[in-house]
PDB file of C-alpha atoms in Angstrom:
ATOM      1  CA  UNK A   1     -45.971 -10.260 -17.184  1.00  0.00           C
ATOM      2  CA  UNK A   2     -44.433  -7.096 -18.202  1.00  0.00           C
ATOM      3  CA  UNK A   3     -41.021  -7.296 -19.118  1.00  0.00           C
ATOM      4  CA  UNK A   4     -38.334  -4.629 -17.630  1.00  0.00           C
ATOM      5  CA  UNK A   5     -36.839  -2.833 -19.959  1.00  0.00           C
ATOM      6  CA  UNK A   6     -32.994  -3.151 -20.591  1.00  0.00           C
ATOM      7  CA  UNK A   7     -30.682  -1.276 -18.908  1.00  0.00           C
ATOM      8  CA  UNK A   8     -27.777   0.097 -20.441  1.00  0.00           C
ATOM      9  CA  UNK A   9     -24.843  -1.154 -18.915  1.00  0.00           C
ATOM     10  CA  UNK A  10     -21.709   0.940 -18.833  1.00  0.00           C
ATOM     11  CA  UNK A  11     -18.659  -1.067 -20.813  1.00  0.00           C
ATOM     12  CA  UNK A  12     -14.939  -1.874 -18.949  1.00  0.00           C
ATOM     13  CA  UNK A  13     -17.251  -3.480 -15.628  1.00  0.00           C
ATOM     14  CA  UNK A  14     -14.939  -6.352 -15.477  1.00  0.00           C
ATOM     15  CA  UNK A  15     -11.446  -4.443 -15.892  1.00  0.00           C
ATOM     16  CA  UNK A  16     -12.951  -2.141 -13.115  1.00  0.00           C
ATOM     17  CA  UNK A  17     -13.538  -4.928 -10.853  1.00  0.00           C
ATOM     18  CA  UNK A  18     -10.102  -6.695 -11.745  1.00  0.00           C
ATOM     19  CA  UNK A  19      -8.314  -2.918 -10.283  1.00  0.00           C
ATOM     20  CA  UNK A  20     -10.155  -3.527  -7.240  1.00  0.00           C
ATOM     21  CA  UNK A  21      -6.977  -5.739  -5.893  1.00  0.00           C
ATOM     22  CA  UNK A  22      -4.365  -3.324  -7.025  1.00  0.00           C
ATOM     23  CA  UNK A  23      -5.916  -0.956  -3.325  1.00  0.00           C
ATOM     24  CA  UNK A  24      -6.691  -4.375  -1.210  1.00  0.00           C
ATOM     25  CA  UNK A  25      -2.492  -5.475  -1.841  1.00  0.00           C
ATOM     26  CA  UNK A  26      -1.685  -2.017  -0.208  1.00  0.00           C
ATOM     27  CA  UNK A  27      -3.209  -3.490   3.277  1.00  0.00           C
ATOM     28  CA  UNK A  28      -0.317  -5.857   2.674  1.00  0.00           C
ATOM     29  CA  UNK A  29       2.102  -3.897   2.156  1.00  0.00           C
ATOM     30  CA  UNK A  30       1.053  -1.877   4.862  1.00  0.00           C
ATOM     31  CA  UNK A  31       0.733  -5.521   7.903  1.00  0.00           C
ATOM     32  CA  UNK A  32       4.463  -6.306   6.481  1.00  0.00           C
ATOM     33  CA  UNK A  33       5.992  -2.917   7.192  1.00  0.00           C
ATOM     34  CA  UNK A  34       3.908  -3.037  11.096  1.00  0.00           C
ATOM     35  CA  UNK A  35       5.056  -6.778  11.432  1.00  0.00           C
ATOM     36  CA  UNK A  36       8.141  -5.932  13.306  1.00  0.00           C
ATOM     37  CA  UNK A  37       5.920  -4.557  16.322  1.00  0.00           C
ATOM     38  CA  UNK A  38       4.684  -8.012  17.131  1.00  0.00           C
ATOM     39  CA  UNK A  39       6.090 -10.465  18.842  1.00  0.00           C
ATOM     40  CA  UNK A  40       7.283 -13.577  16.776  1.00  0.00           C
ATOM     41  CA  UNK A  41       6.778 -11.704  13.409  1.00  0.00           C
ATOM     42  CA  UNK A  42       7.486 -15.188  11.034  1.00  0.00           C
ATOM     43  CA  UNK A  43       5.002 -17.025  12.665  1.00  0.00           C
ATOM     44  CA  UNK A  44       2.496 -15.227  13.503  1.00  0.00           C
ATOM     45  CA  UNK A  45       2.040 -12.389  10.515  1.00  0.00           C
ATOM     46  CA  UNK A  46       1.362 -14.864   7.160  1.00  0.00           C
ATOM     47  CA  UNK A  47      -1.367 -16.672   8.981  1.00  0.00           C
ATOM     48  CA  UNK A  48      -2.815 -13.678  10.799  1.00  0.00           C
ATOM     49  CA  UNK A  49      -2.495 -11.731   7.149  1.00  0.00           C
ATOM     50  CA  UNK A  50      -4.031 -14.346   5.079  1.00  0.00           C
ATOM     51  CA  UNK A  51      -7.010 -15.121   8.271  1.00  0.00           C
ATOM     52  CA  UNK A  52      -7.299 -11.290   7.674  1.00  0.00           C
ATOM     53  CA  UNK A  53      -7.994 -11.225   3.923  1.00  0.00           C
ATOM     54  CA  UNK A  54      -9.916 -14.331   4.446  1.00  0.00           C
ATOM     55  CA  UNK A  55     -12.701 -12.606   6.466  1.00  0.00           C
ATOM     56  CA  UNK A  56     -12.498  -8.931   4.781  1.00  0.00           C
ATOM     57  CA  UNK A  57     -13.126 -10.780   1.221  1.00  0.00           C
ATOM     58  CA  UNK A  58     -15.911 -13.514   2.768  1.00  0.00           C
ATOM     59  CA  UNK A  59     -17.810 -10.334   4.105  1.00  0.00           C
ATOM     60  CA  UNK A  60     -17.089  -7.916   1.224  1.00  0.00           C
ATOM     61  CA  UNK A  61     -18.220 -10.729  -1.367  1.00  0.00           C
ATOM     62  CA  UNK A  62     -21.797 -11.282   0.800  1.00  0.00           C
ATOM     63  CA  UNK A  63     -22.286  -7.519   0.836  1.00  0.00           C
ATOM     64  CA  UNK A  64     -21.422  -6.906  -2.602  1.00  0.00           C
ATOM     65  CA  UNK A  65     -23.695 -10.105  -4.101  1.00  0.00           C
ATOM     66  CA  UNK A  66     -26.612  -8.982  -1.809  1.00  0.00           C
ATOM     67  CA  UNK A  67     -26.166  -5.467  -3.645  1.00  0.00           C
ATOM     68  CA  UNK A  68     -25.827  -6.649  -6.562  1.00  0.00           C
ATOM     69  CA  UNK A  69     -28.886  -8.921  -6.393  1.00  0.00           C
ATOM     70  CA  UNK A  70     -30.902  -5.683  -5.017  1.00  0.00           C
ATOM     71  CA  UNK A  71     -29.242  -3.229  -7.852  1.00  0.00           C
ATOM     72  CA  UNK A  72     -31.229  -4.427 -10.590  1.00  0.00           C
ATOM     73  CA  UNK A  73     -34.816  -3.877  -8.757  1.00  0.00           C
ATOM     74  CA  UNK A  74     -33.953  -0.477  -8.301  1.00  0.00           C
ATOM     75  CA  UNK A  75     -35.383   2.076 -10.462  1.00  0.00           C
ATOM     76  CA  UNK A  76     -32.661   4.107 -12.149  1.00  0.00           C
ATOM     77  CA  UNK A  77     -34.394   7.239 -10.560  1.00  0.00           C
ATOM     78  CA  UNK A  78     -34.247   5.842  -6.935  1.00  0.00           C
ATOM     79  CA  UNK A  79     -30.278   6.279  -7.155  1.00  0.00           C
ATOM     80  CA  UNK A  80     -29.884   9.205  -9.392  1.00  0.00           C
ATOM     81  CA  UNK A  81     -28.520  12.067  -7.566  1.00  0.00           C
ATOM     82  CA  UNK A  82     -27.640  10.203  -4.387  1.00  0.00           C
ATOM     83  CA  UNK A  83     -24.111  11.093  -2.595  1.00  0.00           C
ATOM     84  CA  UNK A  84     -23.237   7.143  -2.326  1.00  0.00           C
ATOM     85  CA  UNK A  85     -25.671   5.298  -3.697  1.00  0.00           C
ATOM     86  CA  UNK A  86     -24.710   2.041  -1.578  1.00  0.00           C
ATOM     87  CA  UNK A  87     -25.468   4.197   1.611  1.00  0.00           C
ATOM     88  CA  UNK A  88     -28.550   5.179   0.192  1.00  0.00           C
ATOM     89  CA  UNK A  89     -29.937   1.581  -1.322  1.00  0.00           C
ATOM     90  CA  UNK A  90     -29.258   0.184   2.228  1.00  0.00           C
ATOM     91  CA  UNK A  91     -31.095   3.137   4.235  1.00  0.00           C
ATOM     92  CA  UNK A  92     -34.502   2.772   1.654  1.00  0.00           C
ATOM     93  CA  UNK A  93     -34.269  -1.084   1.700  1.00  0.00           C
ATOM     94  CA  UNK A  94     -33.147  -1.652   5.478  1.00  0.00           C
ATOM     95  CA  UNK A  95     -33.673   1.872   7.019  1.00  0.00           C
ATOM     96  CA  UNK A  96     -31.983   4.652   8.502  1.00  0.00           C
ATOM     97  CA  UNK A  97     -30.680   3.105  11.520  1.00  0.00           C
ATOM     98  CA  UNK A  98     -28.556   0.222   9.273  1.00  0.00           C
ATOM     99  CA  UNK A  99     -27.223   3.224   7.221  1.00  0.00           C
ATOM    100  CA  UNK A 100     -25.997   5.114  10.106  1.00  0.00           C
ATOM    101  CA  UNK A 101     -24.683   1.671  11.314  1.00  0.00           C
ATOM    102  CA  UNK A 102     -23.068   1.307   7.957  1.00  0.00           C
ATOM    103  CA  UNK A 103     -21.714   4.987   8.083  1.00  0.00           C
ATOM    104  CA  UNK A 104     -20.134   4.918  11.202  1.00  0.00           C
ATOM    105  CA  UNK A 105     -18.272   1.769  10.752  1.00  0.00           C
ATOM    106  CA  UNK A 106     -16.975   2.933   7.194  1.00  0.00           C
ATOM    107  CA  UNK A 107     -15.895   5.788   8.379  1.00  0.00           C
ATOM    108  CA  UNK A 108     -14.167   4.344  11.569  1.00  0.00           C
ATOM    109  CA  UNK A 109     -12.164   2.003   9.131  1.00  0.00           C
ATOM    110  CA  UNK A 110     -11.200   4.641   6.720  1.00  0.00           C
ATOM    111  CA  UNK A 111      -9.943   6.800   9.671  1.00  0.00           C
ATOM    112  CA  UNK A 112      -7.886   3.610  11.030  1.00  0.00           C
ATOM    113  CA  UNK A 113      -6.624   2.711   7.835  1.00  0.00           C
ATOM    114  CA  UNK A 114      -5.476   6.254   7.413  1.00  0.00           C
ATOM    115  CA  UNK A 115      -3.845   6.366  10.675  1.00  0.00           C
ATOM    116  CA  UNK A 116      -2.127   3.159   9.721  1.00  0.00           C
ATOM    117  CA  UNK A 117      -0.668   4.104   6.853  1.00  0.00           C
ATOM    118  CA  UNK A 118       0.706   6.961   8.154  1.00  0.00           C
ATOM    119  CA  UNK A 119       2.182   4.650  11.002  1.00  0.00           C
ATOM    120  CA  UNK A 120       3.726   2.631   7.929  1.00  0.00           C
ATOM    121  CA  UNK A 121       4.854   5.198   6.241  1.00  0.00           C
ATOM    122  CA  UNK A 122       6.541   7.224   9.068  1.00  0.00           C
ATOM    123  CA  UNK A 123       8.062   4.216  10.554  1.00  0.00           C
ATOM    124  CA  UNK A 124       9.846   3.523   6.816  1.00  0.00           C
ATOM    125  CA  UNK A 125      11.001   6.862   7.075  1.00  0.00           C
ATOM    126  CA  UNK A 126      12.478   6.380  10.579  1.00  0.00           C
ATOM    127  CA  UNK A 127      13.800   2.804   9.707  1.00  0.00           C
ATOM    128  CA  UNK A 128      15.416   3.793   6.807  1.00  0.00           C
ATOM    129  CA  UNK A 129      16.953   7.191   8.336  1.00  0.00           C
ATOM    130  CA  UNK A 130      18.438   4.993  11.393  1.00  0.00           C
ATOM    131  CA  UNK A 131      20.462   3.163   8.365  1.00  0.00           C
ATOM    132  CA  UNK A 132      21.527   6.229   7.087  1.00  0.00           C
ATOM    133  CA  UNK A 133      19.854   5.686   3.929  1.00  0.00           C
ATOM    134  CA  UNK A 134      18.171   9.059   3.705  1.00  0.00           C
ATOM    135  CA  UNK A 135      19.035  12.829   3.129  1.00  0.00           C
ATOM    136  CA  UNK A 136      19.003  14.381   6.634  1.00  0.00           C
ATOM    137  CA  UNK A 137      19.480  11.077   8.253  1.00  0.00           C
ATOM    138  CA  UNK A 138      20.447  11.512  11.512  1.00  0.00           C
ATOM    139  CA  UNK A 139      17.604  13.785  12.462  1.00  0.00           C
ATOM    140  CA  UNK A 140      15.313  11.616  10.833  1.00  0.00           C
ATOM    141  CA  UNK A 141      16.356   9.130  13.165  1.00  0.00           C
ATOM    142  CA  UNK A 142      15.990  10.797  16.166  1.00  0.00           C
ATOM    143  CA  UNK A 143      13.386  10.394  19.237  1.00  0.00           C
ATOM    144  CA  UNK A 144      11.493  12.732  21.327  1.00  0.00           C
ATOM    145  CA  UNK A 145      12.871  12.973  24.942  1.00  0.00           C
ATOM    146  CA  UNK A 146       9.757  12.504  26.496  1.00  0.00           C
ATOM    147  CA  UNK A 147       7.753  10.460  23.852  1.00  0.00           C
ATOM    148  CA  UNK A 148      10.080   8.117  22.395  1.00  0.00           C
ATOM    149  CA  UNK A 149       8.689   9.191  18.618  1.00  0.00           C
ATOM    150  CA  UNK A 150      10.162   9.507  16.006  1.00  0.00           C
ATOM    151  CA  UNK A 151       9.063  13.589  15.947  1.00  0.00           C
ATOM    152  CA  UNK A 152      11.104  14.424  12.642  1.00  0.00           C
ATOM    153  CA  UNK A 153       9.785  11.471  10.355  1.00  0.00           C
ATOM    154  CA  UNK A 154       6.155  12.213  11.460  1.00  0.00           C
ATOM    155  CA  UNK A 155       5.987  16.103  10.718  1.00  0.00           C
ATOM    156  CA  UNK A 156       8.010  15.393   6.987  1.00  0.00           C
ATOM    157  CA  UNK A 157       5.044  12.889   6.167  1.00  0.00           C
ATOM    158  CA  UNK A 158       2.725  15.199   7.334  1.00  0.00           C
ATOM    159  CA  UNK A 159       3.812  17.737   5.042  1.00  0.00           C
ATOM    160  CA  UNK A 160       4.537  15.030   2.219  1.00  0.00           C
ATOM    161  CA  UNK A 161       0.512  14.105   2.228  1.00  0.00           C
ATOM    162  CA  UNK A 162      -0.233  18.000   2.457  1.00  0.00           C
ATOM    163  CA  UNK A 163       1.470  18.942   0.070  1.00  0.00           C
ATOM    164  CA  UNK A 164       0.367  15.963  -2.750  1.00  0.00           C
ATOM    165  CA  UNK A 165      -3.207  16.274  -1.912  1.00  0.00           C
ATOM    166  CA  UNK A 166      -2.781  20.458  -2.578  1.00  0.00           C
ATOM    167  CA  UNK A 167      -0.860  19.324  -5.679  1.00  0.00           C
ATOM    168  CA  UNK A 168      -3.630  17.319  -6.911  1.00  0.00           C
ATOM    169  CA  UNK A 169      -6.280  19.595  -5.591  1.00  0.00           C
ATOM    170  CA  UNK A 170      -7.884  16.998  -3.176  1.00  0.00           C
ATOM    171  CA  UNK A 171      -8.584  14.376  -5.712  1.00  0.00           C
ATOM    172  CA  UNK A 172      -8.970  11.212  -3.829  1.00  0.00           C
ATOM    173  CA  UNK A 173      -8.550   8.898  -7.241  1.00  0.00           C
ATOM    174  CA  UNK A 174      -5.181  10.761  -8.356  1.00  0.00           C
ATOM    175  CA  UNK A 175      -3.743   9.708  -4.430  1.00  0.00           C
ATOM    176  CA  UNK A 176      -4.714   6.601  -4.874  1.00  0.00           C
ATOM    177  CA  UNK A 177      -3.056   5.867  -8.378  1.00  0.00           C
ATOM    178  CA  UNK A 178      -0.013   7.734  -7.159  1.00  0.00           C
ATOM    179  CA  UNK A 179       0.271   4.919  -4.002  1.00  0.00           C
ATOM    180  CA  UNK A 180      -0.588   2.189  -5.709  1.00  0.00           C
ATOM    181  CA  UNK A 181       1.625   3.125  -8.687  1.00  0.00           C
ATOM    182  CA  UNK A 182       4.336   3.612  -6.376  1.00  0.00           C
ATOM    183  CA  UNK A 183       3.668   0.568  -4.120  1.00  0.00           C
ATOM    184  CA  UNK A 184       3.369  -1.945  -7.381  1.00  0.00           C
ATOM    185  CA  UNK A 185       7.046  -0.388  -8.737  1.00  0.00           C
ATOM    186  CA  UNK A 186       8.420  -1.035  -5.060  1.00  0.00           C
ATOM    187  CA  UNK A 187       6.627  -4.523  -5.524  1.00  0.00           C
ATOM    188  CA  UNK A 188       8.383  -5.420  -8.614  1.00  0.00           C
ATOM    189  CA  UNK A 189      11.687  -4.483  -7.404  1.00  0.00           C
ATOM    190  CA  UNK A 190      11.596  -6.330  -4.999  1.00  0.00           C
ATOM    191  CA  UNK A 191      10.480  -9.608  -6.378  1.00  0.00           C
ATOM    192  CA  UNK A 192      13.255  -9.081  -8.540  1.00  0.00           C
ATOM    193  CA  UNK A 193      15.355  -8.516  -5.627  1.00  0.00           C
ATOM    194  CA  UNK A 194      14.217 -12.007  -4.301  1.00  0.00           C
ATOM    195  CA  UNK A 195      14.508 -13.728  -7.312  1.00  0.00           C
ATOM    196  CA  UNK A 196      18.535 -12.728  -7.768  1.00  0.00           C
ATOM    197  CA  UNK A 197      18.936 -13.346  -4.456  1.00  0.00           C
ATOM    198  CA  UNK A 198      17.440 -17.295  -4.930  1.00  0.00           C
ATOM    199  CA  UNK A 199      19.402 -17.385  -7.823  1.00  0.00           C
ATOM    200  CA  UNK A 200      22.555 -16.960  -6.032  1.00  0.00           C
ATOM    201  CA  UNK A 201      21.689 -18.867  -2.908  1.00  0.00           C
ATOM    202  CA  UNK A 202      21.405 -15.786  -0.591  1.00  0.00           C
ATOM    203  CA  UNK A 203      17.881 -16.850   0.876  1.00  0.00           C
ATOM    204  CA  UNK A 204      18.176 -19.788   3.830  1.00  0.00           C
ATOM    205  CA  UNK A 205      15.699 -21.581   4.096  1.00  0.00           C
ATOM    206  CA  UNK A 206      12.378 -20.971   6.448  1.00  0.00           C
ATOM    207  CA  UNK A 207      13.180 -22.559   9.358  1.00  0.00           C
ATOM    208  CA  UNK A 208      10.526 -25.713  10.775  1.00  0.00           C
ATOM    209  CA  UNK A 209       7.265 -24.012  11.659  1.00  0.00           C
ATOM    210  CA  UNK A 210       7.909 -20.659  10.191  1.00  0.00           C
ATOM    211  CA  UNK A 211       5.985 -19.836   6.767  1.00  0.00           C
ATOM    212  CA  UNK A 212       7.898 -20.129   3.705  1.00  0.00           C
ATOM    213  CA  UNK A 213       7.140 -20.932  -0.276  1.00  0.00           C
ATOM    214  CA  UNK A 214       9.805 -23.715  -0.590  1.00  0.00           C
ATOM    215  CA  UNK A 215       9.311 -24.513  -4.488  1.00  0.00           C
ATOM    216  CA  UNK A 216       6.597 -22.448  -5.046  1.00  0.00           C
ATOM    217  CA  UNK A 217       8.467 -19.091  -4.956  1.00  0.00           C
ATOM    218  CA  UNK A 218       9.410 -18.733  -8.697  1.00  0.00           C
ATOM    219  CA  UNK A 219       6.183 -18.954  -9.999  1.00  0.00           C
ATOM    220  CA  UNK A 220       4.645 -16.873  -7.292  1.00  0.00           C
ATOM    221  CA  UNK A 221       7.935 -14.321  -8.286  1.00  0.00           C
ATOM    222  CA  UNK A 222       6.349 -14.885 -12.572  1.00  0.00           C
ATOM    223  CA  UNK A 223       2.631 -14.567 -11.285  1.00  0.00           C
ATOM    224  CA  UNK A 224       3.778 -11.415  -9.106  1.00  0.00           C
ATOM    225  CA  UNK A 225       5.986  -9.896 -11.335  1.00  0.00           C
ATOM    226  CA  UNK A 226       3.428 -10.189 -14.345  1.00  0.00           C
ATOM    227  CA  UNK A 227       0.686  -8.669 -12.314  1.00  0.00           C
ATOM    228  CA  UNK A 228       3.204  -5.944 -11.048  1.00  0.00           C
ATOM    229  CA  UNK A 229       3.708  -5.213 -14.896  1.00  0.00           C
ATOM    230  CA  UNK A 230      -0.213  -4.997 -16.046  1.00  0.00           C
ATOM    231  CA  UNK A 231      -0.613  -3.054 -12.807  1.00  0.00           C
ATOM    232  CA  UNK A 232       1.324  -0.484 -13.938  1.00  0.00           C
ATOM    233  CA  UNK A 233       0.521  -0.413 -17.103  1.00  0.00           C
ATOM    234  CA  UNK A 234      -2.980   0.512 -16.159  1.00  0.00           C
ATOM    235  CA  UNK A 235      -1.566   2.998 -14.146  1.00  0.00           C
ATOM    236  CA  UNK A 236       0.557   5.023 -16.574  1.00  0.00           C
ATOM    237  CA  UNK A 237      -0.898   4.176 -20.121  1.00  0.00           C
ATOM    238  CA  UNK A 238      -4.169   5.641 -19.753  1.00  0.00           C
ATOM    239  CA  UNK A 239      -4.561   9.036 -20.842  1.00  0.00           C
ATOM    240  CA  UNK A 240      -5.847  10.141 -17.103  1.00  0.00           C
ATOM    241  CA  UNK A 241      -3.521   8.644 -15.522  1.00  0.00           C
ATOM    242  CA  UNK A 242      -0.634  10.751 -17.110  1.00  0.00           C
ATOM    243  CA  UNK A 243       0.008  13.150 -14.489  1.00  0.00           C
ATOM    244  CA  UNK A 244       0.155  10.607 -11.779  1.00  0.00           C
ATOM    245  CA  UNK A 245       2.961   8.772 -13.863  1.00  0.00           C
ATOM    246  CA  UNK A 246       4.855  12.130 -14.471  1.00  0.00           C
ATOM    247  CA  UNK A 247       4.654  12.672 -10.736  1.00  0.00           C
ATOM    248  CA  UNK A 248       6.093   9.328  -9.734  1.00  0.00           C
ATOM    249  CA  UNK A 249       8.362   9.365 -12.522  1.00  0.00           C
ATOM    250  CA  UNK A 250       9.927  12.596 -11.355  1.00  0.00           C
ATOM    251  CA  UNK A 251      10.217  10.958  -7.584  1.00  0.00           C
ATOM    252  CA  UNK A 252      11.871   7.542  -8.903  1.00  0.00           C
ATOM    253  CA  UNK A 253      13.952   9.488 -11.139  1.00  0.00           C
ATOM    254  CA  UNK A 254      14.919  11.786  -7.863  1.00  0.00           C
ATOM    255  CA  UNK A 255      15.776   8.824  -5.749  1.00  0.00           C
ATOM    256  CA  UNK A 256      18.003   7.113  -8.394  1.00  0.00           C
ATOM    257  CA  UNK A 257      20.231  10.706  -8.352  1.00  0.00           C
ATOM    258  CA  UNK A 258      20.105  10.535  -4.832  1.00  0.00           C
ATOM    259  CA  UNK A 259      21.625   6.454  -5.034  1.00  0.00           C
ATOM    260  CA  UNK A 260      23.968   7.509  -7.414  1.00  0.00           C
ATOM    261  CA  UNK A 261      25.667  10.259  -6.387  1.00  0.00           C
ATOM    262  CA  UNK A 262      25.789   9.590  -2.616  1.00  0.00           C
ATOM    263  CA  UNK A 263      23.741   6.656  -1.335  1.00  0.00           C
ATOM    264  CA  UNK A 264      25.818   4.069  -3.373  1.00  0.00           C
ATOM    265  CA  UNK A 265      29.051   5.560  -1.957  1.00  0.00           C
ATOM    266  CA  UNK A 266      27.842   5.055   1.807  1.00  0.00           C
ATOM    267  CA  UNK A 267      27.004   1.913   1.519  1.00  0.00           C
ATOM    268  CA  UNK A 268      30.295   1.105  -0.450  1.00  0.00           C
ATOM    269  CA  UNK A 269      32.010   2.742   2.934  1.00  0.00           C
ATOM    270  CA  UNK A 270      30.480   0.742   5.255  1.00  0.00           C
ATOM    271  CA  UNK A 271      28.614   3.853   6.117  1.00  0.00           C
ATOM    272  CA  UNK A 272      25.239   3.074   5.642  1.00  0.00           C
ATOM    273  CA  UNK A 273      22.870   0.243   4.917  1.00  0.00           C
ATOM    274  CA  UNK A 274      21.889  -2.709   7.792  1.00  0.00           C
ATOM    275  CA  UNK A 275      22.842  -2.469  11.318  1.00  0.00           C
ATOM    276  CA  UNK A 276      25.612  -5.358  10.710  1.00  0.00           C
ATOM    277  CA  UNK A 277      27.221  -3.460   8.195  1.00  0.00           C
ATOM    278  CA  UNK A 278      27.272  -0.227   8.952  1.00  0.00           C
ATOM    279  CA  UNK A 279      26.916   1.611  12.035  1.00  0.00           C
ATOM    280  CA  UNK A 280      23.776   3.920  13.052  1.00  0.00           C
ATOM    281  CA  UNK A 281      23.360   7.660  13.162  1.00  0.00           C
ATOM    282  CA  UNK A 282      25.191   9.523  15.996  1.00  0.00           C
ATOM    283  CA  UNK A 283      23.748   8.683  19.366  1.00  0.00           C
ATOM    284  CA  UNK A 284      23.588  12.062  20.194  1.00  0.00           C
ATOM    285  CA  UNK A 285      21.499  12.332  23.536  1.00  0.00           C
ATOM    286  CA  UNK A 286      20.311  15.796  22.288  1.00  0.00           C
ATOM    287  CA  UNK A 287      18.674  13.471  19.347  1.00  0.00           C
ATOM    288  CA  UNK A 288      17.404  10.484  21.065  1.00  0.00           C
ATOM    289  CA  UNK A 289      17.860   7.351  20.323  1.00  0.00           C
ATOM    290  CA  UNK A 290      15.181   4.168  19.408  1.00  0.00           C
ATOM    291  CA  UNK A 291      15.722   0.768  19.025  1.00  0.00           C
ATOM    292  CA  UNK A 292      12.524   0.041  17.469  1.00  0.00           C
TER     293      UNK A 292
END
């Protein structure tokens, strides 16, 4: 029997497959922002999300243990030089027809996950705008007469995502560490937000038959808020990742001038903030208005 010799095996495997959560959270993020659009959001989003990440891991862990169990076999040769060599080990070993099969359905989801986020994103915008929480809020807020969109909020993220991927010269990996940086600060703050908000007695309890963590929400606030922290450490430390920490430095540091200086002020006036508290942009019919 002739032993195979040993390949060498590039170091930091395991911290590279412990970052692969840090994008999957993002779908989360991304399900709670879209949960208001479906009916009887409290009950039906936690067990649709977690049914959701149920499946996605079940199939991604099969696909990635029958690669992994084919990976080794492979000559180092058969792979070298190939665009994606996943696309390509399934075409040799199962033939073209599964890798066009494979193709078209990872494309379809990267297109719908796009779309989605920019759904999620625009609709934060809109939301947020409709509170007067934004620069420019009122048109921000506003509809289209004959489409009911939110016109405004979709052509400023537009040009937000132009203008980042020209900045970073269409470098998929630098978006990505930008979101997820940002998403994972927006995560912490808000587990902190939760956690004063316990504290004091400001969260009622879930009501009978709607999902809640009853006594298990500090230490899912500890395990979230230490994960939030290593997260982001990754994210900034690393000499790489510099300019993506300088970039959302400069944004969080732009949003806490905006807070200071005016956004505080509104909502100390009763002039911005939630729906109870403060009333919404000018209903202007020239502008539109949405109650989504």
């Amino acid at each position: 029997m002739v032993e195979q010799p040993r390949r060498e095996r590039p170091p930091g495997r395991v911290a590279l497959a412990a970052l692969l959560p840090v994008y999957v959270l993002l779908g989360w993020e991304g399900a709670a922002d879209l949960a208001e659009e479906t009916t009887a959001p409290r009950r039906t989003t936690p067990p649709a999300m977690i049914r959701a990440v149920a499946v996605s891991g079940a199939m991604g862990l099969i696909v990635f243990a029958l690669l992994a169990i084919d990976l080794p076999s492979a000559p180092a040769t058969f792979l070298s030089g190939s665009g994606n060599p996943v696309l390509h080990l399934v075409g040799a070993r199962v033939g073209g027809v599964a890798r066009a099969i494979m193709t078209v359905v990872a494309f379809a989801s990267l297109f719908a996950c796009l779309i989605a986020n920019m759904a999620v994103a625009t609709r934060m915008v809109f939301a947020l705008a409709r509170d007067r929480m934004l620069p420019g809020s009122t048109a921000l807020a506003s509809v289209g007469r004959r489409t009911g969109a939110p016109v405004a909020a979709i052509l400023v993220i537009t040009a937000l995502a132009v203008v980042l991927n020209l900045l970073n010269a269409g470098l998929v990996e630098k978006i990505f560490a930008m979101v997820g940086l940002t998403y994972y600060l927006t995560y912490a703050l808000t587990l902190i937000a939760a956690a004063i908000a316990h504290r004091k007695g400001r969260i009622p309890p879930a009501p009978e038959g709607v999902f809640g963590l009853g006594r298990w929400l500090w230490p899912t606030l500890v395990v979230g808020l230490v994960w939030c922290a290593a997260v982001i450490v990754v994210l900034t430390v690393p000499e790489e990742n510099n300019q993506t920490a300088v970039t959302v430095v400069v944004g969080v540091g732009l949003g806490f001038l905006w807070w200071l200086f005016a956004l505080r002020r509104r909502i100390s006036a009763g002039r911005a903030g939630p729906p109870a508290q403060a009333a919404p942009p000018s209903a202007d019919p020239s502008h539109g208005r949405s109650t989504a």
